[in-house]
Coordinates of N, CA and C and ligand atoms in Angstrom, one line a residue:
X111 N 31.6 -11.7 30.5 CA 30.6 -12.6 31.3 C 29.5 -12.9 30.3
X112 N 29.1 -14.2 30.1 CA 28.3 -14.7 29.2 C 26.9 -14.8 30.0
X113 N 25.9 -14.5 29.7 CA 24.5 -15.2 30.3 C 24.0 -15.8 29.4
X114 N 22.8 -16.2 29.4 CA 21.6 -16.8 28.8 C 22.1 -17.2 27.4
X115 N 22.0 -18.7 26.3 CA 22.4 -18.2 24.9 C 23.2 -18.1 24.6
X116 N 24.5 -17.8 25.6 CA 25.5 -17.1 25.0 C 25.5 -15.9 25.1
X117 N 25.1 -15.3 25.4 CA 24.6 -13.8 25.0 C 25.3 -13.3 26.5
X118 N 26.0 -11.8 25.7 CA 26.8 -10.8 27.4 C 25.5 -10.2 28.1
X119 N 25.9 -9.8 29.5 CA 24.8 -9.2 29.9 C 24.7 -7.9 29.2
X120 N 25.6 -7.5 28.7 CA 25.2 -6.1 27.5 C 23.8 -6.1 26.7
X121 N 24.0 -7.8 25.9 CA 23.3 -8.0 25.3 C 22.2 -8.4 25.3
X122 N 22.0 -8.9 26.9 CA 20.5 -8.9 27.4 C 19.9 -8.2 27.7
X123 N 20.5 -6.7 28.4 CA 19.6 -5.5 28.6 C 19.8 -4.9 27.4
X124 N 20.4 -5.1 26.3 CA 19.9 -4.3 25.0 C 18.8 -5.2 24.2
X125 N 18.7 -6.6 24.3 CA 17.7 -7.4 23.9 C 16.2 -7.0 24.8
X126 N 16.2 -6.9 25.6 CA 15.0 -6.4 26.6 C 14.8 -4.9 26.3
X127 N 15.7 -3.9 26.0 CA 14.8 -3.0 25.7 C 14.6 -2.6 24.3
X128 N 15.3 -3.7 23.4 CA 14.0 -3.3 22.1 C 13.2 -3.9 21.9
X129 N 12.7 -5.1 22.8 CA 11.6 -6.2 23.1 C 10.8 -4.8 23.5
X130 N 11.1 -3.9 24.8 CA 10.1 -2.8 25.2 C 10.1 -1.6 23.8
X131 N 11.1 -1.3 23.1 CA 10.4 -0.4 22.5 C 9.9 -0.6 20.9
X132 N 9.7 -2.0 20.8 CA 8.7 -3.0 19.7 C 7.0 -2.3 20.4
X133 N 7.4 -3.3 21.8 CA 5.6 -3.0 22.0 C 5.2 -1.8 22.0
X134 N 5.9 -0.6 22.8 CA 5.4 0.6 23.1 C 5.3 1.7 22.0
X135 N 6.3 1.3 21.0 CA 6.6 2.4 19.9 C 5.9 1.9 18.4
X136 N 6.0 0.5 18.5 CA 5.8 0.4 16.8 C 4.4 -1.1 16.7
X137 N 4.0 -1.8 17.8 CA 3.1 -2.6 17.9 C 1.9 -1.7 18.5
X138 N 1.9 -0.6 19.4 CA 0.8 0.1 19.9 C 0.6 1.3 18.4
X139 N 1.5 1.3 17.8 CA 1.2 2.0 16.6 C 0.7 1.8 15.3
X140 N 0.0 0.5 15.6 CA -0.4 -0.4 14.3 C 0.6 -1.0 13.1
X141 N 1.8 -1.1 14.0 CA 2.4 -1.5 12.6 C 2.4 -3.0 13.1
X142 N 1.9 -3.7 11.5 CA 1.7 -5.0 12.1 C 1.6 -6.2 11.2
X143 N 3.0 -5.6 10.1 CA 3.4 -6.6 8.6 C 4.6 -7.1 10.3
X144 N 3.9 -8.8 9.9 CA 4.8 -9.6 10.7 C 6.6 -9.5 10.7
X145 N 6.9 -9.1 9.2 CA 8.0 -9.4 9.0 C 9.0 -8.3 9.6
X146 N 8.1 -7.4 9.4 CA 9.1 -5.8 9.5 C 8.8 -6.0 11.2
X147 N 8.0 -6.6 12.2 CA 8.1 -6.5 13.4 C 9.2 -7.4 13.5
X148 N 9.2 -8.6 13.2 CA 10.5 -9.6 13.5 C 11.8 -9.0 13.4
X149 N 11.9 -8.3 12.0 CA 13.0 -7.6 12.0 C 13.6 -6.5 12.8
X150 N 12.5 -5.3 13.5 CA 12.8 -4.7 14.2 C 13.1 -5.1 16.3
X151 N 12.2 -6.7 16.3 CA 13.1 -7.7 17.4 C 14.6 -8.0 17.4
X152 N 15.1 -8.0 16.1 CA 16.5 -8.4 15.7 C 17.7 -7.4 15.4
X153 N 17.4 -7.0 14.9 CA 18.1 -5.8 14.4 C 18.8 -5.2 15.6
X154 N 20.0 -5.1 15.9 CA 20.9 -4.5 17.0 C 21.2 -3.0 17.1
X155 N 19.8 -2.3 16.9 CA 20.0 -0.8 17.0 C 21.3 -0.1 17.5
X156 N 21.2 -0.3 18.6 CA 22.2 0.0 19.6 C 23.5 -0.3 19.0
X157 N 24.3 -0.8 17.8 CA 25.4 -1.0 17.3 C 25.5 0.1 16.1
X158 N 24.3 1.0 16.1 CA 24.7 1.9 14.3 C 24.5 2.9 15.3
X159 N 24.6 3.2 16.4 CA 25.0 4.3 16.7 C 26.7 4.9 17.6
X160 N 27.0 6.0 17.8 CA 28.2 5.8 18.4 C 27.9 6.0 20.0
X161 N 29.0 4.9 20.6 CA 29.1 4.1 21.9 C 28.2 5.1 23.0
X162 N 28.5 6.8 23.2 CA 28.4 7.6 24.2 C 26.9 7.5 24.1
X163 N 26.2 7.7 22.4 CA 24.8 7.2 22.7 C 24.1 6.0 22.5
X164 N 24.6 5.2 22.7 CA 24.0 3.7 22.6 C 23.0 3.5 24.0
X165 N 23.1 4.3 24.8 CA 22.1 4.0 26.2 C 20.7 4.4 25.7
X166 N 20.4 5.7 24.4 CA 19.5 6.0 23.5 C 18.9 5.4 22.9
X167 N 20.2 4.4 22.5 CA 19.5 4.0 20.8 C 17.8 3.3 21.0
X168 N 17.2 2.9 21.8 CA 16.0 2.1 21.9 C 14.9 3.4 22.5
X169 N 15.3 4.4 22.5 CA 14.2 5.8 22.6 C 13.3 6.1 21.5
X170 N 12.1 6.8 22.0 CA 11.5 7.2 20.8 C 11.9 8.1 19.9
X171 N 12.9 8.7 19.7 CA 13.3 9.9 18.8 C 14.5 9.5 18.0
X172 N 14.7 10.6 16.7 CA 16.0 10.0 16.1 C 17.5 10.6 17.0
X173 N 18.6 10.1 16.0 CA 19.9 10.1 16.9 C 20.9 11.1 16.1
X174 N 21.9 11.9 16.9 CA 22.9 11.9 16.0 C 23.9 11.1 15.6
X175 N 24.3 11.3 13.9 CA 25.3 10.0 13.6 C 26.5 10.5 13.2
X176 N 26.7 11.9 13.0 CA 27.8 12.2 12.7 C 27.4 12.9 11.1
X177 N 28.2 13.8 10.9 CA 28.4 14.4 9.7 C 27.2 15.6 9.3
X178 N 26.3 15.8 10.8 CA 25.0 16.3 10.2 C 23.7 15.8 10.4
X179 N 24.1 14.4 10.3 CA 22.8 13.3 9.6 C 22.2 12.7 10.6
X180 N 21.2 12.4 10.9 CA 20.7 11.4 11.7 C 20.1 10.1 11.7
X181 N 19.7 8.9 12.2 CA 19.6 7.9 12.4 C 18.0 8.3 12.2
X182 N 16.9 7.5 12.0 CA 15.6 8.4 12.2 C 14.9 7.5 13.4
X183 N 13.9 7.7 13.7 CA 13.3 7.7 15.2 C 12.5 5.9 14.6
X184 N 12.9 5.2 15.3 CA 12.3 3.6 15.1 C 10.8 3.5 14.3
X185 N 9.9 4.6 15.3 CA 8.8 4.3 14.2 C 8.3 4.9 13.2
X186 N 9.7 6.0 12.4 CA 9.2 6.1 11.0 C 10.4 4.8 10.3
X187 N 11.0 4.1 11.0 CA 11.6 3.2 10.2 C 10.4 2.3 9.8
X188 N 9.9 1.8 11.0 CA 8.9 0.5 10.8 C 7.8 1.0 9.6
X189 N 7.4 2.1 9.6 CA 6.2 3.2 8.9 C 6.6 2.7 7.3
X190 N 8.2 3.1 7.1 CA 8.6 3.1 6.1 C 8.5 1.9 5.4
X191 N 9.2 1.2 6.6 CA 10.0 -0.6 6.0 C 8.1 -1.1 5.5
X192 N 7.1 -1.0 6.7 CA 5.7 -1.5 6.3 C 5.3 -1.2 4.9
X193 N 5.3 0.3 4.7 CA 5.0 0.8 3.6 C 5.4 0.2 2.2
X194 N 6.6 -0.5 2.6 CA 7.1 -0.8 1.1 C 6.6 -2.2 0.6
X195 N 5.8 -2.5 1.5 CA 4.7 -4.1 1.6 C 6.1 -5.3 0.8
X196 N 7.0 -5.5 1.3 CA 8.0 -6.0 1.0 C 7.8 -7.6 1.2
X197 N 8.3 -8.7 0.3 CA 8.4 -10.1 0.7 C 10.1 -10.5 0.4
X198 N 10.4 -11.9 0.7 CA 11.2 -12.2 0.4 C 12.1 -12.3 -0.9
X199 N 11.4 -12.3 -1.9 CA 12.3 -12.4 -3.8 C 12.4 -10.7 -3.7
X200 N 12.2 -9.8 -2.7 CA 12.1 -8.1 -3.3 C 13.4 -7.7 -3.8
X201 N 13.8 -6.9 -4.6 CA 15.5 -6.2 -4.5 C 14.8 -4.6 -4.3
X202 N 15.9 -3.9 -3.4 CA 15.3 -3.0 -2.9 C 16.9 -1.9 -2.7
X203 N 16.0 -0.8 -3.5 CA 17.3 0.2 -3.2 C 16.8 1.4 -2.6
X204 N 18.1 1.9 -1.3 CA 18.0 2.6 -0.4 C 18.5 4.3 -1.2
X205 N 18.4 5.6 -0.9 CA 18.9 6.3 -0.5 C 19.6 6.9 0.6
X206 N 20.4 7.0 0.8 CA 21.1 7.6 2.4 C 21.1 6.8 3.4
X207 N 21.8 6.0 2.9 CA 22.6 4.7 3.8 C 22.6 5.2 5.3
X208 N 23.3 6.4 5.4 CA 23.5 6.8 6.9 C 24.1 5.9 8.0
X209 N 23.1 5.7 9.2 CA 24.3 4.7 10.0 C 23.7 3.5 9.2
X210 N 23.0 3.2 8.8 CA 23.5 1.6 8.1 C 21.7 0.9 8.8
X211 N 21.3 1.7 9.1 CA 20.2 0.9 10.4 C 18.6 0.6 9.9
X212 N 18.3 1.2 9.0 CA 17.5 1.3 7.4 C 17.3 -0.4 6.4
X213 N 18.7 -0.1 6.4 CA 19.2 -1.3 5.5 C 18.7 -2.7 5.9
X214 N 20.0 -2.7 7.3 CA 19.8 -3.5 8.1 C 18.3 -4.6 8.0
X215 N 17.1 -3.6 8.4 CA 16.2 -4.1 9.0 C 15.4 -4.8 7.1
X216 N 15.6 -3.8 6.2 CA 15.3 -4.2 4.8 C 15.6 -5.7 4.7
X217 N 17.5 -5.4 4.7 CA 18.0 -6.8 4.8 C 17.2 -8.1 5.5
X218 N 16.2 -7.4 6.6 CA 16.6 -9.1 7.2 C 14.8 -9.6 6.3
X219 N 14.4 -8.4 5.6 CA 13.1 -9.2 5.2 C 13.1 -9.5 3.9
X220 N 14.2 -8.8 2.8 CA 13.7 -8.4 1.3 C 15.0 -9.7 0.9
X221 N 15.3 -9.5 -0.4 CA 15.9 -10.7 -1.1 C 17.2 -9.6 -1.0
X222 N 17.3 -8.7 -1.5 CA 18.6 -7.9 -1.5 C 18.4 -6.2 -1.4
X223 N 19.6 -5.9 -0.8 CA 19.5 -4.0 -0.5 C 20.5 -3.6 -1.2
X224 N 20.1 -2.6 -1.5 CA 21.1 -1.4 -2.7 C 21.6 -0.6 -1.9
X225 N 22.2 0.3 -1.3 CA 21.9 1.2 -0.4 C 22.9 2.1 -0.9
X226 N 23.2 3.6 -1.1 CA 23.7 4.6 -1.5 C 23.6 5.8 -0.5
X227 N 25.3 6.1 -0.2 CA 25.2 7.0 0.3 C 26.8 8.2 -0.2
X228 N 26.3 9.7 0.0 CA 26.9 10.4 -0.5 C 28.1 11.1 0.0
X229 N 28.0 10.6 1.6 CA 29.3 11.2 2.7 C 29.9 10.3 3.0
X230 N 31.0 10.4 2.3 CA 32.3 9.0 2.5 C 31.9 8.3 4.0
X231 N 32.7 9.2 5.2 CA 33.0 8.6 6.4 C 31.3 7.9 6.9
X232 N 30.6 8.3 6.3 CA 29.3 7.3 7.0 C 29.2 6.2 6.0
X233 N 29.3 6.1 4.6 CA 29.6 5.1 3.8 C 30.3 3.7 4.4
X234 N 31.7 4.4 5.1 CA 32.5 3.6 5.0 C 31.9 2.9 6.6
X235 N 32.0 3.8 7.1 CA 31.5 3.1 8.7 C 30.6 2.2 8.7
X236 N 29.3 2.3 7.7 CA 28.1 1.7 7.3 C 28.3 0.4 6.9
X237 N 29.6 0.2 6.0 CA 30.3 -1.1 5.6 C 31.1 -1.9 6.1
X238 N 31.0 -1.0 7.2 CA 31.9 -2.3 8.0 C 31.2 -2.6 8.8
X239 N 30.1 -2.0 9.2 CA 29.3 -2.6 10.2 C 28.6 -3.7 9.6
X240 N 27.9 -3.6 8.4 CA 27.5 -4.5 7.3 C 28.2 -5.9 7.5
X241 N 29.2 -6.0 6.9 CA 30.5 -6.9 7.0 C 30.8 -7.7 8.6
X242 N 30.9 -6.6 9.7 CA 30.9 -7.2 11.1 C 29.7 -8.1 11.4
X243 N 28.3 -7.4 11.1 CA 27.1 -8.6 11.5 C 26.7 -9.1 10.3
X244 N 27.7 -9.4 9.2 CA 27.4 -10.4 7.9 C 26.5 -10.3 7.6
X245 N 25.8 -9.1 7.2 CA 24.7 -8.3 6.3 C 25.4 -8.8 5.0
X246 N 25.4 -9.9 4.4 CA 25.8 -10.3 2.9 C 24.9 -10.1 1.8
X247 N 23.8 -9.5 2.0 CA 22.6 -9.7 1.0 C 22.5 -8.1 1.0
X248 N 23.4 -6.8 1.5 CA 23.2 -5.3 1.6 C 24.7 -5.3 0.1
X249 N 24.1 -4.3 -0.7 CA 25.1 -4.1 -1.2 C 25.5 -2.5 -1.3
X250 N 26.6 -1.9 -1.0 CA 26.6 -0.2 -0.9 C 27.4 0.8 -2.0
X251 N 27.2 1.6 -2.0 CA 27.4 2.3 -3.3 C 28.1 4.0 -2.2
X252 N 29.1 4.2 -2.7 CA 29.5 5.9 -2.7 C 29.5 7.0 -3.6
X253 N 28.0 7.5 -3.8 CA 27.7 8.2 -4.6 C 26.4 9.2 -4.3
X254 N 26.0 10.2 -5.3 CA 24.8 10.6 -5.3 C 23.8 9.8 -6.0
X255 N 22.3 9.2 -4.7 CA 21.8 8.7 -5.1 C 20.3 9.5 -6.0
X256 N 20.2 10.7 -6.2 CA 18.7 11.3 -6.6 C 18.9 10.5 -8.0
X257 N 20.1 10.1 -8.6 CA 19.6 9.4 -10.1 C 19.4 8.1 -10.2
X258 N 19.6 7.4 -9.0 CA 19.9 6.0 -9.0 C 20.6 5.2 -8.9
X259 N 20.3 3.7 -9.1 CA 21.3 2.9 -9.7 C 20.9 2.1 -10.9
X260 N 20.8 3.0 -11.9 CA 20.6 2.3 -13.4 C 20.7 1.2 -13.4
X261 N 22.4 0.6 -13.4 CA 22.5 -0.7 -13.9 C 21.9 -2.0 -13.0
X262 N 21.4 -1.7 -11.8 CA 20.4 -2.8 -11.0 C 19.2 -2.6 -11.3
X263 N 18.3 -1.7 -12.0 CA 17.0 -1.5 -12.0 C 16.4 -2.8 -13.3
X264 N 15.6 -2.7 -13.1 CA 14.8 -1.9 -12.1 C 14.5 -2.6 -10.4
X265 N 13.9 -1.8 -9.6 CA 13.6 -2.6 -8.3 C 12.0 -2.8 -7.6
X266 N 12.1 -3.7 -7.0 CA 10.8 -3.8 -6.6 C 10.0 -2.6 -5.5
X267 N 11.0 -2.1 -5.4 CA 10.8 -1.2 -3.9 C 11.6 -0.1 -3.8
X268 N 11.5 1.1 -3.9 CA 13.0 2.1 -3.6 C 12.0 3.1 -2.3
X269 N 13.2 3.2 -1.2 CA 13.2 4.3 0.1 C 14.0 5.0 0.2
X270 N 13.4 6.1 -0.1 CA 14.5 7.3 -0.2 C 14.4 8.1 1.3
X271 N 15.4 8.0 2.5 CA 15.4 8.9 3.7 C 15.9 9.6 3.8
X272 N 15.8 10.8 3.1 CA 16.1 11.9 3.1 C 14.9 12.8 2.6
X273 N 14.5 14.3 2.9 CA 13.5 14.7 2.5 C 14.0 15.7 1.1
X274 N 13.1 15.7 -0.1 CA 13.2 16.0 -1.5 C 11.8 17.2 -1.4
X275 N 12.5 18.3 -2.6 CA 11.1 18.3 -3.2 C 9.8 18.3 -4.0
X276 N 10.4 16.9 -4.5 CA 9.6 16.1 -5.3 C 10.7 14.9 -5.7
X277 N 9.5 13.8 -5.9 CA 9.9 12.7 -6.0 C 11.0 12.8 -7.5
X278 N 12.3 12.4 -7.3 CA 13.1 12.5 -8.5 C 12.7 11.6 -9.4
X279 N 12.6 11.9 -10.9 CA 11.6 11.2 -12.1 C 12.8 10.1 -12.0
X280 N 13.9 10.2 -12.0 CA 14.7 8.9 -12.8 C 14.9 7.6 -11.2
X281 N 14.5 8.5 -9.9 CA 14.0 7.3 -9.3 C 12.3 6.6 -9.8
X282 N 12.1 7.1 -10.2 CA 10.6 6.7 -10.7 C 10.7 5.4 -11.5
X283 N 11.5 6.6 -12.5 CA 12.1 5.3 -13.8 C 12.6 3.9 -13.6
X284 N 13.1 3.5 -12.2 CA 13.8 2.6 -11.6 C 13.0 1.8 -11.3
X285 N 11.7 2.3 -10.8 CA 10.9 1.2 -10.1 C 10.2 0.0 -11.1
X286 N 10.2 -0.8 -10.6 CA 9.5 -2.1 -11.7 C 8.0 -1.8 -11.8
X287 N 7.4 -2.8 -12.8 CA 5.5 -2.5 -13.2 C 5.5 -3.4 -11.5
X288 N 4.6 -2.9 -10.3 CA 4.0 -3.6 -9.0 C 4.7 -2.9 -8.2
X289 N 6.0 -2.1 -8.8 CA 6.9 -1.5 -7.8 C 6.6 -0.3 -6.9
X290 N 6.8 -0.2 -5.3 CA 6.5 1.0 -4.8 C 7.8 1.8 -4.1
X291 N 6.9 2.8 -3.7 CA 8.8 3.9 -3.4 C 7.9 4.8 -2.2
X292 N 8.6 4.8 -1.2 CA 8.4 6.3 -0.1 C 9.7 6.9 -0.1
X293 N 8.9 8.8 -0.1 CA 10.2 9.4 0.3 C 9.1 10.2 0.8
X294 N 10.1 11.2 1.9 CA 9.6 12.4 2.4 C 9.6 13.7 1.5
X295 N 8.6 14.2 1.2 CA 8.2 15.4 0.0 C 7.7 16.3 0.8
X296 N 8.8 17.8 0.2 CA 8.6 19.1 0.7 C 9.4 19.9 1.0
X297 N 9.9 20.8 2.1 CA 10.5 21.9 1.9 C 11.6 21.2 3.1
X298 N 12.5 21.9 3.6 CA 13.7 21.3 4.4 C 12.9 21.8 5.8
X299 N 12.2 22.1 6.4 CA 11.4 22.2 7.7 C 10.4 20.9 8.0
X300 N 9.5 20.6 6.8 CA 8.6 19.7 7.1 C 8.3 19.2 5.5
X301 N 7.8 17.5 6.6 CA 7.6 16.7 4.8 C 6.0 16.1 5.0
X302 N 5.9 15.7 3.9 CA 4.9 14.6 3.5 C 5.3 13.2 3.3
X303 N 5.1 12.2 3.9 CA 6.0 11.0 3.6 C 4.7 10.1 2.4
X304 N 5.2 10.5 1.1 CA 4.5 9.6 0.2 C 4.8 8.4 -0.3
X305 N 3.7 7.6 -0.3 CA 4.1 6.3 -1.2 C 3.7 7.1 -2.9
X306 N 4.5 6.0 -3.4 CA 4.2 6.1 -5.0 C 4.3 4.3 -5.4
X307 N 3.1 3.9 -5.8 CA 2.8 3.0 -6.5 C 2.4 3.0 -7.9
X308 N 3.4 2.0 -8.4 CA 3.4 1.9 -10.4 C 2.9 0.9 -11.1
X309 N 1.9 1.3 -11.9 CA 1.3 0.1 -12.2 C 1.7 0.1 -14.0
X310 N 1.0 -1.3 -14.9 CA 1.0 -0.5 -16.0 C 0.5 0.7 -16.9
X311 N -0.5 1.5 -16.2 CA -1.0 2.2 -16.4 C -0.5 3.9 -16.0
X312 N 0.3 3.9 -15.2 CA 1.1 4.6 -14.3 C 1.3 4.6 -13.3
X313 N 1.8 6.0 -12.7 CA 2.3 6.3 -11.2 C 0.5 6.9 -10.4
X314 N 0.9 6.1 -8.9 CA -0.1 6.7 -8.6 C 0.6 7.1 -7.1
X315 N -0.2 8.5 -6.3 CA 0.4 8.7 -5.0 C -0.4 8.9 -4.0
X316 N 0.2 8.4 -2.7 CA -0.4 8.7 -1.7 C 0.1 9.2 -0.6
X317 N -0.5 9.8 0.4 CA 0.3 10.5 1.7 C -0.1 9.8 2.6
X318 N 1.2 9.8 4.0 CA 0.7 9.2 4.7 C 0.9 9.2 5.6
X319 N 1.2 10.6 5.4 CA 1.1 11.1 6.9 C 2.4 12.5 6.6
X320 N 2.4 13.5 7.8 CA 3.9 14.3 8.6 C 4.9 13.6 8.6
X321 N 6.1 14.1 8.4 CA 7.6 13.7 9.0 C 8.5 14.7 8.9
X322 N 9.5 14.0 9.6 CA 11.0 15.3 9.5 C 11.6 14.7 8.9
X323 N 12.7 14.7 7.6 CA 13.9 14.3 7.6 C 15.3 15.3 7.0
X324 N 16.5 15.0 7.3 CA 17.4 15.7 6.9 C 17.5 16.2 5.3
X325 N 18.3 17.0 4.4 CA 17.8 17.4 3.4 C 18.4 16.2 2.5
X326 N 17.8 15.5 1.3 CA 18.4 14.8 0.3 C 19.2 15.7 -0.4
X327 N 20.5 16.1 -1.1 CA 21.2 16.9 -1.6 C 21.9 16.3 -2.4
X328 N 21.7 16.8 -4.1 CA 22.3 16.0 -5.0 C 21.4 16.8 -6.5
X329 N 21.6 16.4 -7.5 CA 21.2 16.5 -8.3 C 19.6 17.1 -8.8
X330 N 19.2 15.9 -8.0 CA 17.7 15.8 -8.7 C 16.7 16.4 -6.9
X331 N 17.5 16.7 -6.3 CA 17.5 16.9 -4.6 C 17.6 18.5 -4.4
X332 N 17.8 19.0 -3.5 CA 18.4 20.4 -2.8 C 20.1 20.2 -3.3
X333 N 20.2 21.7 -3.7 CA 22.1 22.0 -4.1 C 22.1 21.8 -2.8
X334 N 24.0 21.6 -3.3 CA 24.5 21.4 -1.8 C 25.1 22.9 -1.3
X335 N 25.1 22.9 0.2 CA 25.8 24.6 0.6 C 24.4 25.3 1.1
Ligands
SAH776 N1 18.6 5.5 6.5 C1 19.4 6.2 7.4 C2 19.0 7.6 7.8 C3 20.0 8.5 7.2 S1 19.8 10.2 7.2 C4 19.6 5.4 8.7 O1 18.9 4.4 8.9 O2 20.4 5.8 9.5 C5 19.9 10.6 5.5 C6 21.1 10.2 4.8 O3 21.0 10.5 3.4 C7 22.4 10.9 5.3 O4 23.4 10.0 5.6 C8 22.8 11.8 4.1 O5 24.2 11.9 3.9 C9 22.2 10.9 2.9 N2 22.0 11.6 1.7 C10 21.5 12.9 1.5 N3 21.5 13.2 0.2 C11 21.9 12.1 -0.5 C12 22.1 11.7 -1.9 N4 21.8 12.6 -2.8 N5 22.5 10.5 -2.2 C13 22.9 9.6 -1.2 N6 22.7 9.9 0.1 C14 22.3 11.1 0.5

């Protein structure tokens, strides 16, 4: 059954409540780079998670996604996506693809997304969901991301969601001279979510606040086990 637009009634009551958790979660919270709100209007949350919790996906908290990993709570997405003061020419590479829902919102503001992730079956699921809502400007990688992606760097922007700790040097090395990077820094209980901005002079950092996230594991990350 079609209503309004075109649109199923599915897609009206999922359109209506991330219109409510825009205002309640991420506009009463000062986030307020126009672009990253537009994108969080659009962005079909409710599709990167699995069906049994999709009645969730527009809650304040993160989700599970399978494999361990979670989806993270809307307003450290918006926190993040703001943080990376992002415009249209940006190229921007992800760590920990996860459900794909990161990206997404990157995609709908930056020029292109890198996005890397390390657990096949969320990889894969991540790319077809990509491919299904013609996310053509996300590009994905199955690998460990703590070293990067050399042959696209450098970028204007790298978000690492996963928590490290300490910022891996050879993502450092990646970022361009104007380039900025948040990751969560610290121990696998609790983080610091820093920016790191690079100028020609160097790296400089800032905190900006508490977060949770799952452990980054890899290389330049926490061993895995
Ligand atoms: N951005 C995601 C949140 C994902 S949770 C979203 O929007 O849903 C963190 C993800 O980082 C997990 O999927 C985990 O498997 C992945 N990850 C952890 N260590 C990694 C590494 N070294 N390289 C790439 N991905 C990694």
């Amino acid at each position: 059954v079609k209503g309004k637009n075109n649109m199923s009634w599915d897609d009206v009551k999922y359109a209506r409540r991330r219109e409510e958790m825009v205002r309640r979660q991420i506009e009463a919270r000062n986030i307020t780079d126009p672009a990253v709100l537009a994108a969080m209007r659009k962005v079909p949350r409710h599709l990167f998670v699995s069906e049994a919790l999709r009645h969730k996906a527009y809650e304040d908290y993160p989700l599970p996604i399978g494999e361990q990993q979670t989806i993270s709570q809307p307003f450290i997405v918006a926190e993040m996506s703001q943080a990376l003061d992002l415009g249209p020419s940006d190229r921007v590479l992800e760590i920990g693809t996860g459900s794909g829902y990161q990206a997404a919102i990157l995609a709908e503001i930056a020029y292109r997304v890198y996005t890397i992730e390390r657990l096949h079956p969320l990889y894969i699921q991540a790319r077809r969901l990509f491919d299904q809502l013609q996310y053509h400007n996300i590009v994905t990688r199955y690998s460990d991301g703590t070293t990067g992606w050399r042959a696209q760097s450098p970028f204007d922007a790298i978000i690492v969601t996963a928590g490290a700790p300490q910022a891996p040097e050879s993502l450092i090395d990646q970022l361009a001279i104007g380039g900025r990077m948040v990751i969560p820094v610290g121990d696998q209980y609790a983080q610091d979510l820093i920016k790191i901005i690079k100028d020609r002079r160097g790296v400089r950092h800032f905190s900006l606040g508490g977060c949770r996230f799952v452990k980054l594991i890899g290389e330049e990350g926490w061993r895995a086990g």
